[in-house]
Amino acid sequence: MRVAIDTQPGGAAPNEDWVAGTPTLAVVLDGLSTAGLDTGCCHGVPWYVATLGSQLVAALADARTSLSVGLANALEQVAALHPECDLRNPGTPSATVAILREREGFLDHLVLADSPIVLEGGGGFTVLTDLRVDKVLPELRAEVEQYETHTAEHREALRRLVTAQRQTRNTPTGYWVAASDAEAAARALVGSLPAHDVQAAAVLSDGASRLVTEYGMATWSEVFATLRTGGPQELISSVRKVEATDPTGRRWPRYKSGDDAAIAFCQW
């Protein structure tokens, strides 16, 4: 498996996405926004995704370890690295997870929250994602989207949404992300399929996939064509060019003018 990677911040703030690739593994993490609210952690989201990502790569180096078990082990290891922080805080640093691994003729996948894996095969494109978060608090999401980005009203509506989301995060009636509790790993969506059925795959944070899913400015076929000719960097550049035409979110209501983006493009 040949893996090309790139990640870029969506603005001036530190990048809260993380990506890694090896000859058998592709991992993308997308740190959840804190909206300026307290997290109980002195380290921050960039530290969390970088630390969790490195632990994941180490945990999954042994192909006998399932993706769910590897994620659970990594979550436990990260929690053990900062016991001085309030890991019970509902806003403790957290992230979406998307993992693709090649193993003995099969491709294993794991998705936790809305960072998708897109597979290109003979029958077209298959999108593997976990959209449980979209079913939570739709009325507050709609409130955020009615305001232009960078306005006080938008910031306050986003704070209300994130505050409410924290109460449902990693609960049976809400949605699941990687945070301090290893139980989230058992809630991820996992599967496996024969590797020969797949020609290429893209593991993406939603800051990159939104070119198709939110903006509707490209098809998956066009995305994969861009990845083949210009790589992940060119695809992120395409996202930024689209966002630059709508800097205040009037055409495409969203949480930020530009979101952090991460891509791992896998070919065989």
Tab-separated table of C-alpha atoms in Angstrom:
chain	number	residue	atom	x	y	z
A	1	MET	CA	0.000	0.000	0.000
A	2	ARG	CA	1.401	3.381	-1.038
A	3	VAL	CA	0.170	6.216	1.183
A	4	ALA	CA	0.439	9.953	0.500
A	5	ILE	CA	-0.528	12.294	3.349
A	6	ASP	CA	-1.047	15.960	4.072
A	7	THR	CA	-2.757	18.098	6.692
A	8	GLN	CA	-3.241	21.855	6.850
A	9	PRO	CA	-4.962	24.176	9.342
A	10	GLY	CA	-8.121	25.955	8.293
A	11	GLY	CA	-6.963	29.335	9.599
A	12	ALA	CA	-4.548	30.991	11.987
A	13	ALA	CA	-5.281	28.664	14.925
A	14	PRO	CA	-3.130	25.537	15.489
A	15	ASN	CA	-4.067	22.512	13.398
A	16	GLU	CA	-6.275	20.070	15.337
A	17	ASP	CA	-6.196	17.367	12.639
A	18	TRP	CA	-3.570	14.615	12.512
A	19	VAL	CA	-2.647	12.071	9.845
A	20	ALA	CA	-0.157	9.223	9.442
A	21	GLY	CA	0.579	6.580	6.840
A	22	THR	CA	2.691	3.424	6.739
A	23	PRO	CA	2.891	0.633	4.132
A	24	THR	CA	-0.038	-1.073	5.872
A	25	LEU	CA	-1.869	1.663	7.782
A	26	ALA	CA	-3.606	5.035	7.276
A	27	VAL	CA	-4.931	7.047	10.232
A	28	VAL	CA	-6.786	10.371	10.319
A	29	LEU	CA	-7.876	12.121	13.519
A	30	ASP	CA	-9.972	15.286	13.656
A	31	GLY	CA	-9.903	17.075	16.999
A	32	LEU	CA	-13.244	18.409	18.180
A	33	SER	CA	-13.649	22.147	18.577
A	34	THR	CA	-13.764	23.451	22.144
A	35	ALA	CA	-15.443	26.744	21.108
A	36	GLY	CA	-13.316	28.405	23.778
A	37	LEU	CA	-14.902	26.385	26.583
A	38	ASP	CA	-13.007	24.771	29.453
A	39	THR	CA	-11.697	21.250	28.813
A	40	GLY	CA	-10.180	20.404	32.186
A	41	CYS	CA	-6.933	19.611	30.328
A	42	CYS	CA	-3.787	21.725	30.284
A	43	HIS	CA	-2.462	20.145	27.087
A	44	GLY	CA	-4.984	21.064	24.412
A	45	VAL	CA	-6.468	19.384	21.364
A	46	PRO	CA	-3.348	19.452	19.104
A	47	TRP	CA	-1.398	17.600	21.807
A	48	TYR	CA	-4.229	15.126	22.235
A	49	VAL	CA	-4.543	14.168	18.565
A	50	ALA	CA	-0.774	13.909	18.090
A	51	THR	CA	-0.407	11.748	21.186
A	52	LEU	CA	-3.388	9.529	20.379
A	53	GLY	CA	-2.222	9.162	16.785
A	54	SER	CA	1.267	8.032	17.736
A	55	GLN	CA	-0.143	5.566	20.264
A	56	LEU	CA	-2.539	4.201	17.626
A	57	VAL	CA	0.222	3.590	15.106
A	58	ALA	CA	2.227	1.744	17.747
A	59	ALA	CA	-0.769	-0.279	18.960
A	60	LEU	CA	-1.676	-1.410	15.433
A	61	ALA	CA	1.828	-2.342	14.312
A	62	ASP	CA	0.941	-5.926	15.243
A	63	ALA	CA	-1.535	-7.105	12.596
A	64	ARG	CA	-3.038	-9.553	15.094
A	65	THR	CA	-4.445	-6.626	17.090
A	66	SER	CA	-7.929	-5.672	15.942
A	67	LEU	CA	-8.594	-2.023	15.162
A	68	SER	CA	-11.057	-1.727	18.051
A	69	VAL	CA	-8.636	-3.248	20.543
A	70	GLY	CA	-5.811	-1.077	19.227
A	71	LEU	CA	-7.920	2.049	19.630
A	72	ALA	CA	-8.964	1.041	23.147
A	73	ASN	CA	-5.342	0.425	24.111
A	74	ALA	CA	-4.274	3.765	22.650
A	75	LEU	CA	-7.035	5.605	24.527
A	76	GLU	CA	-5.940	4.017	27.780
A	77	GLN	CA	-2.298	4.902	27.125
A	78	VAL	CA	-3.113	8.548	26.407
A	79	ALA	CA	-5.289	8.841	29.511
A	80	ALA	CA	-2.398	7.469	31.573
A	81	LEU	CA	-0.098	10.184	30.203
A	82	HIS	CA	-2.017	13.077	31.767
A	83	PRO	CA	-3.641	11.917	35.021
A	84	GLU	CA	-3.215	15.419	36.436
A	85	CYS	CA	-5.952	16.634	34.064
A	86	ASP	CA	-9.684	16.339	34.733
A	87	LEU	CA	-10.456	13.462	32.373
A	88	ARG	CA	-14.066	13.379	33.558
A	89	ASN	CA	-14.704	16.860	32.224
A	90	PRO	CA	-17.329	16.444	29.444
A	91	GLY	CA	-15.211	18.690	27.249
A	92	THR	CA	-11.981	16.725	27.683
A	93	PRO	CA	-10.007	16.806	24.402
A	94	SER	CA	-11.485	14.388	21.908
A	95	ALA	CA	-11.344	13.447	18.245
A	96	THR	CA	-12.963	11.584	15.414
A	97	VAL	CA	-11.066	8.510	14.197
A	98	ALA	CA	-10.739	6.919	10.761
A	99	ILE	CA	-8.395	3.958	10.240
A	100	LEU	CA	-7.681	1.794	7.201
A	101	ARG	CA	-5.297	-1.165	7.478
A	102	GLU	CA	-4.140	-3.735	4.939
A	103	ARG	CA	-3.809	-7.182	6.461
A	104	GLU	CA	-3.189	-10.506	4.690
A	105	GLY	CA	-5.259	-9.727	1.616
A	106	PHE	CA	-7.959	-7.806	3.484
A	107	LEU	CA	-8.670	-4.168	4.270
A	108	ASP	CA	-9.862	-3.522	7.808
A	109	HIS	CA	-11.591	-0.227	8.553
A	110	LEU	CA	-12.766	1.656	11.634
A	111	VAL	CA	-14.673	4.925	11.754
A	112	LEU	CA	-15.726	6.778	14.885
A	113	ALA	CA	-17.709	9.956	14.141
A	114	ASP	CA	-17.739	11.824	10.857
A	115	SER	CA	-14.270	11.453	9.305
A	116	PRO	CA	-14.990	9.212	6.285
A	117	ILE	CA	-13.111	6.511	4.433
A	118	VAL	CA	-13.902	6.428	0.711
A	119	LEU	CA	-13.102	3.276	-1.272
A	120	GLU	CA	-12.775	3.166	-5.037
A	121	GLY	CA	-13.619	-0.209	-6.548
A	122	GLY	CA	-14.881	-1.715	-9.761
A	123	GLY	CA	-18.445	-0.845	-8.819
A	124	GLY	CA	-17.728	2.804	-8.036
A	125	PHE	CA	-17.239	4.526	-4.697
A	126	THR	CA	-18.199	3.384	-1.199
A	127	VAL	CA	-18.277	5.868	1.675
A	128	LEU	CA	-17.707	4.498	5.186
A	129	THR	CA	-18.659	7.015	7.863
A	130	ASP	CA	-20.385	7.430	11.223
A	131	LEU	CA	-22.974	10.212	11.132
A	132	ARG	CA	-24.589	9.678	14.522
A	133	VAL	CA	-23.556	13.205	15.509
A	134	ASP	CA	-25.837	14.632	12.807
A	135	LYS	CA	-28.887	13.311	14.662
A	136	VAL	CA	-27.996	15.137	17.871
A	137	LEU	CA	-29.374	18.617	18.632
A	138	PRO	CA	-30.449	19.548	15.091
A	139	GLU	CA	-32.200	22.701	16.314
A	140	LEU	CA	-28.976	24.087	17.819
A	141	ARG	CA	-27.031	23.175	14.693
A	142	ALA	CA	-29.573	25.094	12.633
A	143	GLU	CA	-29.185	28.097	14.948
A	144	VAL	CA	-25.419	28.192	14.362
A	145	GLU	CA	-25.898	27.972	10.617
A	146	GLN	CA	-28.224	30.966	10.414
A	147	TYR	CA	-25.394	33.364	11.296
A	148	GLU	CA	-22.387	34.362	9.237
A	149	THR	CA	-19.040	33.141	10.513
A	150	HIS	CA	-16.876	35.600	12.494
A	151	THR	CA	-19.930	37.286	14.013
A	152	ALA	CA	-20.637	37.481	17.733
A	153	GLU	CA	-23.976	35.779	17.180
A	154	HIS	CA	-22.299	32.865	15.417
A	155	ARG	CA	-19.715	32.444	18.183
A	156	GLU	CA	-22.361	32.454	20.899
A	157	ALA	CA	-24.606	29.989	19.033
A	158	LEU	CA	-21.606	27.689	18.519
A	159	ARG	CA	-20.789	27.833	22.237
A	160	ARG	CA	-24.366	26.831	23.064
A	161	LEU	CA	-24.192	23.939	20.605
A	162	VAL	CA	-20.849	22.626	21.873
A	163	THR	CA	-21.995	22.966	25.491
A	164	ALA	CA	-25.098	20.876	24.738
A	165	GLN	CA	-23.158	18.354	22.643
A	166	ARG	CA	-20.817	17.696	25.548
A	167	GLN	CA	-23.744	16.398	27.575
A	168	THR	CA	-24.576	13.763	24.935
A	169	ARG	CA	-21.028	12.947	23.837
A	170	ASN	CA	-20.051	9.336	24.541
A	171	THR	CA	-23.462	8.396	25.914
A	172	PRO	CA	-25.868	5.711	24.627
A	173	THR	CA	-28.363	8.372	23.524
A	174	GLY	CA	-25.788	10.609	21.875
A	175	TYR	CA	-22.745	10.040	19.711
A	176	TRP	CA	-19.270	8.618	20.231
A	177	VAL	CA	-15.774	10.025	19.785
A	178	ALA	CA	-12.302	9.171	21.005
A	179	ALA	CA	-11.771	10.859	24.376
A	180	SER	CA	-10.638	9.587	27.788
A	181	ASP	CA	-12.887	6.508	28.010
A	182	ALA	CA	-11.721	3.400	26.146
A	183	GLU	CA	-15.351	2.235	25.844
A	184	ALA	CA	-15.692	4.493	22.800
A	185	ALA	CA	-13.550	2.039	20.820
A	186	ALA	CA	-16.247	-0.618	21.163
A	187	ARG	CA	-18.790	1.849	19.756
A	188	ALA	CA	-16.869	2.454	16.524
A	189	LEU	CA	-18.118	1.116	13.203
A	190	VAL	CA	-15.746	-1.568	11.937
A	191	GLY	CA	-15.528	-3.986	9.028
A	192	SER	CA	-13.281	-5.798	6.591
A	193	LEU	CA	-13.326	-6.573	2.869
A	194	PRO	CA	-11.028	-8.252	0.337
A	195	ALA	CA	-8.216	-5.927	-0.715
A	196	HIS	CA	-8.476	-6.976	-4.357
A	197	ASP	CA	-11.901	-5.304	-4.535
A	198	VAL	CA	-10.348	-1.868	-3.923
A	199	GLN	CA	-8.203	0.149	-6.340
A	200	ALA	CA	-7.618	3.186	-4.132
A	201	ALA	CA	-8.873	4.671	-0.876
A	202	ALA	CA	-9.019	8.089	0.749
A	203	VAL	CA	-9.100	8.550	4.512
A	204	LEU	CA	-10.285	12.092	5.229
A	205	SER	CA	-11.237	14.528	7.933
A	206	ASP	CA	-14.489	16.320	7.226
A	207	GLY	CA	-12.523	19.472	6.485
A	208	ALA	CA	-11.461	17.754	3.258
A	209	SER	CA	-14.492	15.591	2.478
A	210	ARG	CA	-16.836	18.592	2.613
A	211	LEU	CA	-15.813	19.522	-0.927
A	212	VAL	CA	-18.211	16.706	-1.891
A	213	THR	CA	-20.490	16.215	1.111
A	214	GLU	CA	-21.182	19.824	2.162
A	215	TYR	CA	-20.241	22.061	-0.746
A	216	GLY	CA	-21.216	19.753	-3.592
A	217	MET	CA	-18.430	21.221	-5.707
A	218	ALA	CA	-16.883	17.905	-6.751
A	219	THR	CA	-17.760	14.250	-7.167
A	220	TRP	CA	-15.787	11.436	-5.597
A	221	SER	CA	-14.534	10.572	-9.057
A	222	GLU	CA	-13.164	14.107	-9.425
A	223	VAL	CA	-11.658	13.975	-5.922
A	224	PHE	CA	-9.778	10.778	-6.719
A	225	ALA	CA	-8.607	12.217	-10.039
A	226	THR	CA	-7.176	15.209	-8.154
A	227	LEU	CA	-5.532	12.935	-5.593
A	228	ARG	CA	-3.879	10.921	-8.360
A	229	THR	CA	-2.526	13.932	-10.234
A	230	GLY	CA	-1.793	16.450	-7.478
A	231	GLY	CA	-1.943	14.454	-4.261
A	232	PRO	CA	-3.541	15.455	-0.950
A	233	GLN	CA	-2.015	18.937	-1.040
A	234	GLU	CA	-3.803	19.753	-4.287
A	235	LEU	CA	-7.124	18.503	-2.956
A	236	ILE	CA	-6.844	20.663	0.172
A	237	SER	CA	-5.978	23.610	-2.072
A	238	SER	CA	-9.176	22.951	-4.023
A	239	VAL	CA	-11.185	23.054	-0.793
A	240	ARG	CA	-9.590	26.369	0.191
A	241	LYS	CA	-10.338	27.923	-3.198
A	242	VAL	CA	-14.000	27.009	-2.842
A	243	GLU	CA	-14.155	28.363	0.717
A	244	ALA	CA	-12.541	31.614	-0.382
A	245	THR	CA	-15.579	32.310	-2.561
A	246	ASP	CA	-17.821	32.195	0.535
A	247	PRO	CA	-15.731	33.469	3.456
A	248	THR	CA	-18.674	34.304	5.729
A	249	GLY	CA	-20.638	31.098	5.205
A	250	ARG	CA	-23.627	32.609	3.419
A	251	ARG	CA	-23.737	30.011	0.637
A	252	TRP	CA	-22.512	27.098	2.764
A	253	PRO	CA	-23.378	27.693	6.441
A	254	ARG	CA	-20.697	26.161	8.649
A	255	TYR	CA	-18.897	26.379	11.970
A	256	LYS	CA	-15.712	27.949	10.578
A	257	SER	CA	-14.757	29.778	7.379
A	258	GLY	CA	-12.136	27.095	6.837
A	259	ASP	CA	-11.797	23.857	8.778
A	260	ASP	CA	-8.572	21.938	9.381
A	261	ALA	CA	-8.125	19.271	6.718
A	262	ALA	CA	-6.252	15.949	6.706
A	263	ILE	CA	-5.960	13.321	3.976
A	264	ALA	CA	-4.302	9.925	3.563
A	265	PHE	CA	-4.539	8.675	-0.034
A	266	CYS	CA	-3.863	4.960	-0.458
A	267	GLN	CA	-3.072	3.209	-3.751
A	268	TRP	CA	-2.146	-0.321	-4.753
